[in-house]
JSON list of C-alpha atoms in Angstrom, two decimals:
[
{"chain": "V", "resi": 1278, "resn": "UNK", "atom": "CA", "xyz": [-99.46, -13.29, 54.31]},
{"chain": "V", "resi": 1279, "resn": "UNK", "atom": "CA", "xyz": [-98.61, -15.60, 51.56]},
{"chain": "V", "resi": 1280, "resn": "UNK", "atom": "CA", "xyz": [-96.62, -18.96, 52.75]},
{"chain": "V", "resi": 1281, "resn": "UNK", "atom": "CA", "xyz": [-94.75, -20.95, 50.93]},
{"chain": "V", "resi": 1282, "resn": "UNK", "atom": "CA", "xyz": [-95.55, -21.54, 47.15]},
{"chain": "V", "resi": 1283, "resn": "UNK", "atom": "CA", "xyz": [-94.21, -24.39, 44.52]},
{"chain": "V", "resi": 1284, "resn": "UNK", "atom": "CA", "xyz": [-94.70, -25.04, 40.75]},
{"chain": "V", "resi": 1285, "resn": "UNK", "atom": "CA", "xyz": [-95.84, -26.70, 39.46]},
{"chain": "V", "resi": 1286, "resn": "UNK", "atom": "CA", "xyz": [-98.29, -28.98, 41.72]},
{"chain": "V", "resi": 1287, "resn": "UNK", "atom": "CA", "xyz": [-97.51, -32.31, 39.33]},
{"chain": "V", "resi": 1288, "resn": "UNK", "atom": "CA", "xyz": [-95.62, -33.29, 36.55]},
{"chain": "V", "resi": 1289, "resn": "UNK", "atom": "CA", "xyz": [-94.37, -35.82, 34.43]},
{"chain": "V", "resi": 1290, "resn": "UNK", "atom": "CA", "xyz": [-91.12, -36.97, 33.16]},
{"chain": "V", "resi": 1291, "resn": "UNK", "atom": "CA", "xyz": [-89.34, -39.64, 31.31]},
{"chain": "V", "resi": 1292, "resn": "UNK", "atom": "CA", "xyz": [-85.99, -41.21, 32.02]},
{"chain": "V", "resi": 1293, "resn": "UNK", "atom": "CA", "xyz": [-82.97, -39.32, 31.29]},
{"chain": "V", "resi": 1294, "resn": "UNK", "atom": "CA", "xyz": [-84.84, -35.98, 30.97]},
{"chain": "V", "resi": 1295, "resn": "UNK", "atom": "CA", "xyz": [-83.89, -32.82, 33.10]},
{"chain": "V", "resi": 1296, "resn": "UNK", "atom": "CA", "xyz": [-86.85, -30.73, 35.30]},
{"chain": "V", "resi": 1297, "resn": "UNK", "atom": "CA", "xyz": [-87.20, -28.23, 36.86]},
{"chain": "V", "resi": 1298, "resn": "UNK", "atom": "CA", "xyz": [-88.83, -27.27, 40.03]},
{"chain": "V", "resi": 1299, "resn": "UNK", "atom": "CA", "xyz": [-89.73, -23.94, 41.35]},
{"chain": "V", "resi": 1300, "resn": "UNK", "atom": "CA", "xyz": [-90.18, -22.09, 45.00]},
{"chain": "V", "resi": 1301, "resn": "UNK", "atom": "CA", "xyz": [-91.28, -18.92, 46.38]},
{"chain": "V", "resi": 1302, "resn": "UNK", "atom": "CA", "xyz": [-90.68, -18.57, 50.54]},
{"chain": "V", "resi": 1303, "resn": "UNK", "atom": "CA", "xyz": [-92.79, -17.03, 53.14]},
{"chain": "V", "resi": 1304, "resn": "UNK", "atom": "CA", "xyz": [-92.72, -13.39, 53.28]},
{"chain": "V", "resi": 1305, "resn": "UNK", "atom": "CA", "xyz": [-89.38, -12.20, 54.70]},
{"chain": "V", "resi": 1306, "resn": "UNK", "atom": "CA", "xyz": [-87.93, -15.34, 55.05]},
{"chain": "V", "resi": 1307, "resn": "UNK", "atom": "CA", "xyz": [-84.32, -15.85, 53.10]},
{"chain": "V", "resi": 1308, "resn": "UNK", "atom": "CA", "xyz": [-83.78, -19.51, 53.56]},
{"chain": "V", "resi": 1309, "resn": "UNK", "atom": "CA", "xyz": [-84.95, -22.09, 51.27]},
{"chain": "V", "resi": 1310, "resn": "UNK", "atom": "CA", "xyz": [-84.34, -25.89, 51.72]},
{"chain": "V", "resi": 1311, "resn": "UNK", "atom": "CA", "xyz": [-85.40, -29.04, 49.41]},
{"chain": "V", "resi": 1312, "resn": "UNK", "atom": "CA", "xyz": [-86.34, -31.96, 50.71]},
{"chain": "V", "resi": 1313, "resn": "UNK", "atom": "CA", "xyz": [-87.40, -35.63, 48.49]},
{"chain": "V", "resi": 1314, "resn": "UNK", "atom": "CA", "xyz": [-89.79, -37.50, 50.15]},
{"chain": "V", "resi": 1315, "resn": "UNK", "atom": "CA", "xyz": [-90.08, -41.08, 48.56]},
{"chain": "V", "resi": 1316, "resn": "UNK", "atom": "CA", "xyz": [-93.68, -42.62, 49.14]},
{"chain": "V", "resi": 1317, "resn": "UNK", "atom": "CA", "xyz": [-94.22, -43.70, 52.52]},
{"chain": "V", "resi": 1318, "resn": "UNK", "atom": "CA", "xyz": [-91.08, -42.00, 54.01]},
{"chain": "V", "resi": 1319, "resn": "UNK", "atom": "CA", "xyz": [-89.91, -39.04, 55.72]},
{"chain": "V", "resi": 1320, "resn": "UNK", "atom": "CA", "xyz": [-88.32, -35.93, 53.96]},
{"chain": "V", "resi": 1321, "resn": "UNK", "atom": "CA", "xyz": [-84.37, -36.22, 52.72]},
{"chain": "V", "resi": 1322, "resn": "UNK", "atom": "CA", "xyz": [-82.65, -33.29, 53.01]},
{"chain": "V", "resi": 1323, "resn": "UNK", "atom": "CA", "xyz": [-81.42, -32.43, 49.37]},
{"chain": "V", "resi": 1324, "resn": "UNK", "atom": "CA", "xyz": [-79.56, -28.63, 50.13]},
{"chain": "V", "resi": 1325, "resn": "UNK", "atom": "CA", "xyz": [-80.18, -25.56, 51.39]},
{"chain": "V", "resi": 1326, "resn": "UNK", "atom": "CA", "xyz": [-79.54, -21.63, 50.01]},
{"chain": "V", "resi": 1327, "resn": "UNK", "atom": "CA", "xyz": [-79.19, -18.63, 51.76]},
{"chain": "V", "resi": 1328, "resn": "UNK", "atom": "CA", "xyz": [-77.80, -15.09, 50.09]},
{"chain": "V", "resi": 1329, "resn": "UNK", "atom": "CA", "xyz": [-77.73, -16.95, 46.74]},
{"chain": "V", "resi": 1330, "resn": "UNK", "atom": "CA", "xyz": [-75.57, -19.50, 47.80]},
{"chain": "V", "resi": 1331, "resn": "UNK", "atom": "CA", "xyz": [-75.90, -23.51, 48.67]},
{"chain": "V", "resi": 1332, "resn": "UNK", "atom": "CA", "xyz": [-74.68, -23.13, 52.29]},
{"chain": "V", "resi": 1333, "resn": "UNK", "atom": "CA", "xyz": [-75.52, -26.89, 53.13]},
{"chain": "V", "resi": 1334, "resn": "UNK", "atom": "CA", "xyz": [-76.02, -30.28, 51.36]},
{"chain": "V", "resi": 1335, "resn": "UNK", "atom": "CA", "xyz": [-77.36, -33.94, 51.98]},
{"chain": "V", "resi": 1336, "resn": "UNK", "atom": "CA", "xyz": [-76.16, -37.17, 50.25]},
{"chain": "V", "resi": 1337, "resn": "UNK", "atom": "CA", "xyz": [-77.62, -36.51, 47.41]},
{"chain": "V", "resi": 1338, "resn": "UNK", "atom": "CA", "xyz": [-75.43, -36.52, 43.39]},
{"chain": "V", "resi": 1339, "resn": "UNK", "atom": "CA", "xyz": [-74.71, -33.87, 41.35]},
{"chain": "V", "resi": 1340, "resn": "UNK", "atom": "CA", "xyz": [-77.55, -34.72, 39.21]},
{"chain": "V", "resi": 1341, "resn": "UNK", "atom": "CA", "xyz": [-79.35, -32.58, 42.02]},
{"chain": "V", "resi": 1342, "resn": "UNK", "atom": "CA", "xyz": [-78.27, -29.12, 41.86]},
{"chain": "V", "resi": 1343, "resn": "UNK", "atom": "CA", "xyz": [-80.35, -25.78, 42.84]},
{"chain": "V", "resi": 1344, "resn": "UNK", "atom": "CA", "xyz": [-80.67, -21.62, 42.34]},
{"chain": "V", "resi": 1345, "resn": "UNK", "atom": "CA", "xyz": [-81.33, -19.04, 44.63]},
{"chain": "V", "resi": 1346, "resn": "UNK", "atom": "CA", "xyz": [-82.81, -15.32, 42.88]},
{"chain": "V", "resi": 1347, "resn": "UNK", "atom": "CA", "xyz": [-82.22, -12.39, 45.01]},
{"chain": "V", "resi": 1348, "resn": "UNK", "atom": "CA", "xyz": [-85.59, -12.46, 45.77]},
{"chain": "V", "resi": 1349, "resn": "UNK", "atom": "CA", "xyz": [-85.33, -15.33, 47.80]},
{"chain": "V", "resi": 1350, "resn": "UNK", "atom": "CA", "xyz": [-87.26, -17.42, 45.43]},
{"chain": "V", "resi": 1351, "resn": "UNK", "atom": "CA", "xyz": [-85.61, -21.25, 44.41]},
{"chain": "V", "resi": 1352, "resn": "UNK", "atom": "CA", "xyz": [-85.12, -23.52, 41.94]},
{"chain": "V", "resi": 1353, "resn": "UNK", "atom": "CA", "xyz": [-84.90, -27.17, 41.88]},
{"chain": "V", "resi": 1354, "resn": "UNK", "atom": "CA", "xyz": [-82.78, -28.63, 38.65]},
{"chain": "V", "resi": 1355, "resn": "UNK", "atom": "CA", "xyz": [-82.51, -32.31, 38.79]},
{"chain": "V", "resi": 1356, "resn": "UNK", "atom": "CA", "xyz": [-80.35, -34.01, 35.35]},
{"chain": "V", "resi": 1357, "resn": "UNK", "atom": "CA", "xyz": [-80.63, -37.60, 33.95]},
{"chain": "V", "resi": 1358, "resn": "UNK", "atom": "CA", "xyz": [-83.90, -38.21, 35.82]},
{"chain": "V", "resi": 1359, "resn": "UNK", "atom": "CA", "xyz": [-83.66, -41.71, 36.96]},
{"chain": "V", "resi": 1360, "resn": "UNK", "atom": "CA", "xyz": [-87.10, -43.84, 38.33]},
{"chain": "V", "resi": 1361, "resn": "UNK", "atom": "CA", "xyz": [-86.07, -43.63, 41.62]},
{"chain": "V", "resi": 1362, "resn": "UNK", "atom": "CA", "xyz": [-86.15, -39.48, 41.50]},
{"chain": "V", "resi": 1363, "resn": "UNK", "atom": "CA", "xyz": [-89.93, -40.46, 41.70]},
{"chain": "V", "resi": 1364, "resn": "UNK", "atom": "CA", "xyz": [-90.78, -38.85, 44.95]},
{"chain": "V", "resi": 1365, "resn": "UNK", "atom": "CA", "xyz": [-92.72, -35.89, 46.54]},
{"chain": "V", "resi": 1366, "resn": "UNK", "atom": "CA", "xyz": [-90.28, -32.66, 46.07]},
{"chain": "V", "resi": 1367, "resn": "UNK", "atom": "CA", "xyz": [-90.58, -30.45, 49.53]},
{"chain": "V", "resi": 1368, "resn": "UNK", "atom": "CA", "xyz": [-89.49, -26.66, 49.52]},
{"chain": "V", "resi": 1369, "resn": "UNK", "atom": "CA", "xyz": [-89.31, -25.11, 53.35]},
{"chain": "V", "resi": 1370, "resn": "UNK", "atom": "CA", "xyz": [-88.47, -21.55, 54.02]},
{"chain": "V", "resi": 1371, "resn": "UNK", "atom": "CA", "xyz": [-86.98, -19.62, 57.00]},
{"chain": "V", "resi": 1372, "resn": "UNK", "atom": "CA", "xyz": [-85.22, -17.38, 58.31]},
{"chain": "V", "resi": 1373, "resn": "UNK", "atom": "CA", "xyz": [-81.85, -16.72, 59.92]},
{"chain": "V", "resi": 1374, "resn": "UNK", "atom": "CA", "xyz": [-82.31, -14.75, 62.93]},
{"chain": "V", "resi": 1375, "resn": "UNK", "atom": "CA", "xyz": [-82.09, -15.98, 66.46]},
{"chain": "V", "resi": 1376, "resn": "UNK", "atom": "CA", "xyz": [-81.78, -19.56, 66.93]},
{"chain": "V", "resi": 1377, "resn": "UNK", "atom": "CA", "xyz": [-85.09, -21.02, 66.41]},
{"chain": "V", "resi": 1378, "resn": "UNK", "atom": "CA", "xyz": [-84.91, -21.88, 63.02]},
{"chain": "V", "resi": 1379, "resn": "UNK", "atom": "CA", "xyz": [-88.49, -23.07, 61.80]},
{"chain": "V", "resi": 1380, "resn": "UNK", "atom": "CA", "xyz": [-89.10, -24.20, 58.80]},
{"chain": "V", "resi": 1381, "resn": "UNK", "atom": "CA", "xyz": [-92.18, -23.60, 56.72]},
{"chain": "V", "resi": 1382, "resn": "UNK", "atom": "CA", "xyz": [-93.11, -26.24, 54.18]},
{"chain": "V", "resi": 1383, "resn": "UNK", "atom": "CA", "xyz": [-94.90, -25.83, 50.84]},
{"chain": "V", "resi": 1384, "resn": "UNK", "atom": "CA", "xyz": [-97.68, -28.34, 49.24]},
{"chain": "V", "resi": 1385, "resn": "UNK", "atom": "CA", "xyz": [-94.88, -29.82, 47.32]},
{"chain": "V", "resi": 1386, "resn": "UNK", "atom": "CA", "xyz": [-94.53, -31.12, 43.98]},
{"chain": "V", "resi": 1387, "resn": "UNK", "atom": "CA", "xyz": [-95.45, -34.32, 42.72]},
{"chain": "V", "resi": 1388, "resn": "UNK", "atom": "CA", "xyz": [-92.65, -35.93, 40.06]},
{"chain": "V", "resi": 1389, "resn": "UNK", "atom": "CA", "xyz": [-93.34, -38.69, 38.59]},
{"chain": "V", "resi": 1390, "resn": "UNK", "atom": "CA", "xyz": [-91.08, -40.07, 35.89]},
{"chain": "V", "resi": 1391, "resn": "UNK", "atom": "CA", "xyz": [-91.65, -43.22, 33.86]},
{"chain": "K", "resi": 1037, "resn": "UNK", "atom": "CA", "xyz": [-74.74, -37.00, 63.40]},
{"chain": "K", "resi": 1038, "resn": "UNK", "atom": "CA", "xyz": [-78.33, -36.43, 63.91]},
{"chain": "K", "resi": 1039, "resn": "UNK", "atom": "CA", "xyz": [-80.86, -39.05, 63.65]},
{"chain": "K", "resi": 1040, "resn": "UNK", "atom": "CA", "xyz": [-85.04, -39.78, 64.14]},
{"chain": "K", "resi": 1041, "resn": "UNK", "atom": "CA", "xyz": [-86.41, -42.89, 64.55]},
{"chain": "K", "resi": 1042, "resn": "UNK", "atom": "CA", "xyz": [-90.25, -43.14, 64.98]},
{"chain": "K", "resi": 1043, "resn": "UNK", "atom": "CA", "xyz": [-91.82, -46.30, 67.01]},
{"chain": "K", "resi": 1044, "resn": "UNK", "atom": "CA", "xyz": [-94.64, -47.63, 64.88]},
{"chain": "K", "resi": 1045, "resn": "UNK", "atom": "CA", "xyz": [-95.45, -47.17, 61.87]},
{"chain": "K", "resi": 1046, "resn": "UNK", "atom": "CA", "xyz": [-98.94, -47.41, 62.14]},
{"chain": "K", "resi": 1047, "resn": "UNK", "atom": "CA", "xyz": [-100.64, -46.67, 65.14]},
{"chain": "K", "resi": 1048, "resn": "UNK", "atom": "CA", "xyz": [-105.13, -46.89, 65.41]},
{"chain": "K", "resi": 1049, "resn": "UNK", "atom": "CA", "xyz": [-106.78, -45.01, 68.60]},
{"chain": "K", "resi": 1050, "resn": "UNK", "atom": "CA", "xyz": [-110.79, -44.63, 68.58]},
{"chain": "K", "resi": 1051, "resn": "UNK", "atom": "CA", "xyz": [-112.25, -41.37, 68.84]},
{"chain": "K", "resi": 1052, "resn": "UNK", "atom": "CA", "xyz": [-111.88, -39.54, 72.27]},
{"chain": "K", "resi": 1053, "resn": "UNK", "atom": "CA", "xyz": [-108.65, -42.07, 73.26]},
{"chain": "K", "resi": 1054, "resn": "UNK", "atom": "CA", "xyz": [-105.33, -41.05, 73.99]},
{"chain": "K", "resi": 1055, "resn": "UNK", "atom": "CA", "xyz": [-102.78, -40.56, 71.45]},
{"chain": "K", "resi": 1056, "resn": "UNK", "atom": "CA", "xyz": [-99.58, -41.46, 71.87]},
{"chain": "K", "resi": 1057, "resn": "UNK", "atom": "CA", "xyz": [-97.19, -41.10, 68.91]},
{"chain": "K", "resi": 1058, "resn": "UNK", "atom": "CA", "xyz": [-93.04, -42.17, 69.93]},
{"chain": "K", "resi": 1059, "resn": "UNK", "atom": "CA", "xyz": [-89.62, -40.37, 68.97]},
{"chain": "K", "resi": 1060, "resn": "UNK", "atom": "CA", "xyz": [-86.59, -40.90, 69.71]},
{"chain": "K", "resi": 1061, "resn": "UNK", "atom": "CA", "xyz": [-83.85, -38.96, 68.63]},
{"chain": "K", "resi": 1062, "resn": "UNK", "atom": "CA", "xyz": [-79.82, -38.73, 68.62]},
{"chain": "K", "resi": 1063, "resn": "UNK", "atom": "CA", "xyz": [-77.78, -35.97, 68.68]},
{"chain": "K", "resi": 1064, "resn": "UNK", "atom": "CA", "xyz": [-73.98, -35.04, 69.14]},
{"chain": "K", "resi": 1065, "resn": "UNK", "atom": "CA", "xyz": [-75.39, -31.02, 69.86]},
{"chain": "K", "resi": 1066, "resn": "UNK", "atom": "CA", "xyz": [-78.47, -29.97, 72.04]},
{"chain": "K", "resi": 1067, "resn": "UNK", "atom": "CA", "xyz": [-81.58, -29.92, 69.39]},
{"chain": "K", "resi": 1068, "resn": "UNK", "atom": "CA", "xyz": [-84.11, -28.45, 68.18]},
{"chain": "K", "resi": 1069, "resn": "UNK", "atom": "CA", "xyz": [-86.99, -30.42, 68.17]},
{"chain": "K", "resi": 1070, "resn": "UNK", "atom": "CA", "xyz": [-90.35, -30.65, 65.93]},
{"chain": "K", "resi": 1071, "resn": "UNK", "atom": "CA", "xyz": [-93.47, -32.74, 65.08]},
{"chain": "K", "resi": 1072, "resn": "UNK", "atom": "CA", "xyz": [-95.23, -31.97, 61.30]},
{"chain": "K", "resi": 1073, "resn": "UNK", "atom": "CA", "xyz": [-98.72, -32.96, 60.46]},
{"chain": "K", "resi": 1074, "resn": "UNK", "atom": "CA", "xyz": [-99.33, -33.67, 56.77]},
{"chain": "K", "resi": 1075, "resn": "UNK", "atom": "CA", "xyz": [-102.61, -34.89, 55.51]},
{"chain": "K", "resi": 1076, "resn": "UNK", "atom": "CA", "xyz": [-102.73, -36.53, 51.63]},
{"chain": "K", "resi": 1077, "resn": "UNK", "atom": "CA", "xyz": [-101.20, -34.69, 49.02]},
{"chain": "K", "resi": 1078, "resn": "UNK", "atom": "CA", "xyz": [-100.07, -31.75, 51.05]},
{"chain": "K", "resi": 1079, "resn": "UNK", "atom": "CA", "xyz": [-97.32, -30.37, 52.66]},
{"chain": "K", "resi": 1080, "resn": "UNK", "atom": "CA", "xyz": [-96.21, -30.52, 56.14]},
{"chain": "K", "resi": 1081, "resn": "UNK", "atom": "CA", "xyz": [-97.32, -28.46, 58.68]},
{"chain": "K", "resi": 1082, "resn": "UNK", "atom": "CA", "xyz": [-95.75, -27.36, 62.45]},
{"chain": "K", "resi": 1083, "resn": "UNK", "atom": "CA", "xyz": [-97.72, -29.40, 65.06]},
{"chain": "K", "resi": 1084, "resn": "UNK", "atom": "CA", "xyz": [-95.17, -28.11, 67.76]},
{"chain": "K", "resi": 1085, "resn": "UNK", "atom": "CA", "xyz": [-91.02, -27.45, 68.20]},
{"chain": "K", "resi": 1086, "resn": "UNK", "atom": "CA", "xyz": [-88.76, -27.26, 71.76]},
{"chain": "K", "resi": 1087, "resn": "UNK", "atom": "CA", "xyz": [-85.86, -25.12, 71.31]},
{"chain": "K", "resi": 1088, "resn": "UNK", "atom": "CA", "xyz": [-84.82, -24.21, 74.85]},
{"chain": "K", "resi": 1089, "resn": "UNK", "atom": "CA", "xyz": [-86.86, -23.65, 78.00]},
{"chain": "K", "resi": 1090, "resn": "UNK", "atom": "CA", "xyz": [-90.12, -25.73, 79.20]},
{"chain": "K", "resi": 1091, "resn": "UNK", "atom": "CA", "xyz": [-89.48, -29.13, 78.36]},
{"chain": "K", "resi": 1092, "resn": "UNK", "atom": "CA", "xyz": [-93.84, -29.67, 78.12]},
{"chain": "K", "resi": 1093, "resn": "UNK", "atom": "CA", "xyz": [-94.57, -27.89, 74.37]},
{"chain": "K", "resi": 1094, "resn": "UNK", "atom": "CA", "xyz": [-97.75, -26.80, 73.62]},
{"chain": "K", "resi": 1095, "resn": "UNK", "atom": "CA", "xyz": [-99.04, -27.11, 70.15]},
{"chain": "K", "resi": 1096, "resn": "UNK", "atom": "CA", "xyz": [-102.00, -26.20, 67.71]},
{"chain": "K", "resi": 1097, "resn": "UNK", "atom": "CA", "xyz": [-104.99, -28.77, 67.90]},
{"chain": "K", "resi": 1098, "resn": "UNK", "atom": "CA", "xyz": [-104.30, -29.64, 71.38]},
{"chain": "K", "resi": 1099, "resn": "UNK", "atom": "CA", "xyz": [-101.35, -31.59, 71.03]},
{"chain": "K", "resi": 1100, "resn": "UNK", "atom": "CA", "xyz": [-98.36, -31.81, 73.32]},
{"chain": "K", "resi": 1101, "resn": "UNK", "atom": "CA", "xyz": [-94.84, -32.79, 73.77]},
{"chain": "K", "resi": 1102, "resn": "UNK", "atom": "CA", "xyz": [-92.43, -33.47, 76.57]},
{"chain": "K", "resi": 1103, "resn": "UNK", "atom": "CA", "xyz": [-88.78, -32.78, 75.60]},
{"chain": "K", "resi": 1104, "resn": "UNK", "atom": "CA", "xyz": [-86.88, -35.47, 78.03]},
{"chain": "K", "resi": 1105, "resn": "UNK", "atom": "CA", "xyz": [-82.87, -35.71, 77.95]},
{"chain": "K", "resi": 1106, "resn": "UNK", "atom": "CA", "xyz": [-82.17, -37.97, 79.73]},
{"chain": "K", "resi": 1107, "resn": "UNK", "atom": "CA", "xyz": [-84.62, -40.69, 77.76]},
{"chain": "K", "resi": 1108, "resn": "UNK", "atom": "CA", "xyz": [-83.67, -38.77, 73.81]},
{"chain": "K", "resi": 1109, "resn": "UNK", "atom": "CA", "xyz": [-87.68, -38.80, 73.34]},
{"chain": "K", "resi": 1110, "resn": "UNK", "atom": "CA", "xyz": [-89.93, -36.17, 72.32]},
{"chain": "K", "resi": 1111, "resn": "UNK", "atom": "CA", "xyz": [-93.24, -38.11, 72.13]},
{"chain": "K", "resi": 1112, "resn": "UNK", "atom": "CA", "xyz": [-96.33, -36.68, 70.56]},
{"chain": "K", "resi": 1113, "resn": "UNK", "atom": "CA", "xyz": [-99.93, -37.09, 73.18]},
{"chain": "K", "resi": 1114, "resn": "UNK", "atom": "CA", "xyz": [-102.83, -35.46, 72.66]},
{"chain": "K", "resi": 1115, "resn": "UNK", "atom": "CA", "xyz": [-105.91, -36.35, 75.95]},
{"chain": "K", "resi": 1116, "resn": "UNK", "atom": "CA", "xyz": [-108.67, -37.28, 73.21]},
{"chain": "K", "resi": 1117, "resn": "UNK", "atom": "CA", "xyz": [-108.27, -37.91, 69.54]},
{"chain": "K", "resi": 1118, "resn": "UNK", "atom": "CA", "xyz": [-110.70, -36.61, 67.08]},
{"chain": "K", "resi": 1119, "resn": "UNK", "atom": "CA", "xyz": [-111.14, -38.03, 63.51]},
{"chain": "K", "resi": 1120, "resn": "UNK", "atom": "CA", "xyz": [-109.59, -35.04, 61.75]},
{"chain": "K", "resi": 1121, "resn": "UNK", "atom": "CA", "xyz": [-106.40, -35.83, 63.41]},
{"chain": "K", "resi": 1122, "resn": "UNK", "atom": "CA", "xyz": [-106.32, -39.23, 60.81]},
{"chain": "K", "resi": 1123, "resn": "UNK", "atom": "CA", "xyz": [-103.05, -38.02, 59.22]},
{"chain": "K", "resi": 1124, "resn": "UNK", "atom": "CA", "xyz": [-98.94, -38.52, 58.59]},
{"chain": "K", "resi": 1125, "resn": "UNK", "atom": "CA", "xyz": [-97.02, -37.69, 61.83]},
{"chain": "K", "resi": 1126, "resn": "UNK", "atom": "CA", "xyz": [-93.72, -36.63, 61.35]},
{"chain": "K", "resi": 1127, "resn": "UNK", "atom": "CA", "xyz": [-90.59, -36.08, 64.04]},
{"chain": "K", "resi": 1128, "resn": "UNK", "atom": "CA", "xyz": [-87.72, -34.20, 63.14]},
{"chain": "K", "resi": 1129, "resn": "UNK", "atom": "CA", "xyz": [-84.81, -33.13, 64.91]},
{"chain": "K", "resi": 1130, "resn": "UNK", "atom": "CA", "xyz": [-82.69, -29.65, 63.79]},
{"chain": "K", "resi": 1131, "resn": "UNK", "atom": "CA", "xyz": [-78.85, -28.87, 65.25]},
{"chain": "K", "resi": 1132, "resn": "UNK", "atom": "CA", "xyz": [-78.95, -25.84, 66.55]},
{"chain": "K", "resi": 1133, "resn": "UNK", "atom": "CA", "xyz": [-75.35, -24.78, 65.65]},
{"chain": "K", "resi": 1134, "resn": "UNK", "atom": "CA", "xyz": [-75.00, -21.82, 63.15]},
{"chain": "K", "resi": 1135, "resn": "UNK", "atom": "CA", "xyz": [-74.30, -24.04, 60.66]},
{"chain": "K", "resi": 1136, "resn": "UNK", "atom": "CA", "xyz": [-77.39, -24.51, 58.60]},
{"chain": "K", "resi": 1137, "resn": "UNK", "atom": "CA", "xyz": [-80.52, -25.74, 59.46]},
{"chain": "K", "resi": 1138, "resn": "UNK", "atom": "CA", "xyz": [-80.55, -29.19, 57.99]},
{"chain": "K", "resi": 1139, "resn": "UNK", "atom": "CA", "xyz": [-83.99, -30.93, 59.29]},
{"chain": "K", "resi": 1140, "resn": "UNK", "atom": "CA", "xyz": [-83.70, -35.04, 59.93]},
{"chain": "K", "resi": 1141, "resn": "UNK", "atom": "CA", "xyz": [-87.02, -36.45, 59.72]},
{"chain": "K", "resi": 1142, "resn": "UNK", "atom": "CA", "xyz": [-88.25, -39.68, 60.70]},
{"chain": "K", "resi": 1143, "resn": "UNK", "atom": "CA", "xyz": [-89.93, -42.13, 58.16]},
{"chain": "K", "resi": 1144, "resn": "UNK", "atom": "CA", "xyz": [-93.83, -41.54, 59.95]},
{"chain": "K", "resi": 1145, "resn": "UNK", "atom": "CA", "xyz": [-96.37, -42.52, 61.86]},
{"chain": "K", "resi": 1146, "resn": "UNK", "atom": "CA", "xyz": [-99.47, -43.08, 60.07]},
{"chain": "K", "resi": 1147, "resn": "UNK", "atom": "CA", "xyz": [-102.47, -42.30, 62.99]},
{"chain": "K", "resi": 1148, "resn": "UNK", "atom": "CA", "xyz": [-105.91, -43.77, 62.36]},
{"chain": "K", "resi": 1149, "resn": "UNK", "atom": "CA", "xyz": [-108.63, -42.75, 64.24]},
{"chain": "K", "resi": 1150, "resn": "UNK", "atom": "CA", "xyz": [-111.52, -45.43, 64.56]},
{"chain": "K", "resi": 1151, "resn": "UNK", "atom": "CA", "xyz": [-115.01, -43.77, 64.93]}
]
């Protein structure tokens, strides 16, 4: 059963440039949520999607906006990169049924932009 | 709102001591509460969660948590540490309205184990 996957693993920008980051779930989940994690803190919730739509968002600007494919899978976009959008990039998956909602985390992707 | 905050930053057991890792929450809404393990440059994994029910949680790699109310904690123990457990420690806290599953996380506790 294949968990959560992200792409790419690392990457490099430069100020004012746009990236993109990418997410498959865990099998059968339909949730995905993106989380920053600056070095040496928690996760920030950035938004969440379920059925194609962002159904929840942190404080986070517009320069942070996201994509959900009817397969479940995610994107990431983030606009005008900035130094401080240097951080560890987080996907989690899971699933809307009952009321346990667990999350699943991926190995995350590493931006770094100079 | 809902909020995390983790008591030390740091925190250095030897091998085959208790662990002890601290977490204290807030929350207007009864919640759902996890620990995450993540070792360098990798993700986070579930340690353990309380939803409802037994307030002691049992977890993977012999780690345990005690949900108490009346204190907001959820702290992290596990009898005798083992070097392998040298990772990030993360606390979280989920509402457990149908809104959306927003996690809040708190900033880490870094656990040494000293051989």
């Amino acid at each position: 059963d294949a968990g959560v996957t992200q792409s790419p693993t690392h990457l490099i920008k430069t100020r004012g440039q746009q990236v993109t980051l990418r997410c498959s779930p865990k099998s059968g989940h339909d949730t995905v949520s993106w989380y920053q994690q600056a070095l040496g803190q928690g996760p920030q919730f950035i938004f969440q999607y379920y059925e194609e739509e962002e159904r929840q968002r942190g404080n986070f600007p517009d320069r942070f906006s996201g994509h959900q494919f009817p397969n479940y899978s995610s994107e990431l976009n983030v606009n005008a990169l900035l130094l401080g959008d240097s951080a560890l990039y987080l996907c989690a998956s899971s699933l809307v049924q009952g009321v346990t909602y667990e999350q699943y985390f991926g190995p995350g992707t590493r931006l770094t932009v100079t | 709102a809902q909020s995390v905050t983790q008591l030390g930053s740091h925190v250095s057991v030897s091998e085959g001591a208790l662990v002890l890792l601290r977490c204290n929450y807030s929350s207007s809404v009864p919640p759902y509460l996890f620990w995450y393990v993540q070792y360098p440059n990798q993700g986070l994994q579930l340690l353990l969660k309380y939803t409802t029910g037994a307030t002691l949680v049992k977890g993977i790699n012999g780690f345990e948590a005690e949900f108490k109310k009346s204190e907001t904690s959820f702290h992290l123990t596990k009898p005798s540490a083992h070097m392998s457990d040298a990772a990030e420690y993360f606390c979280a806290v989920s509402d457990s309205q149908d809104t959306g599953n927003q996690f809040y996380f708190g900033t880490g506790t870094s656990l040494t184990v000293i051989p």
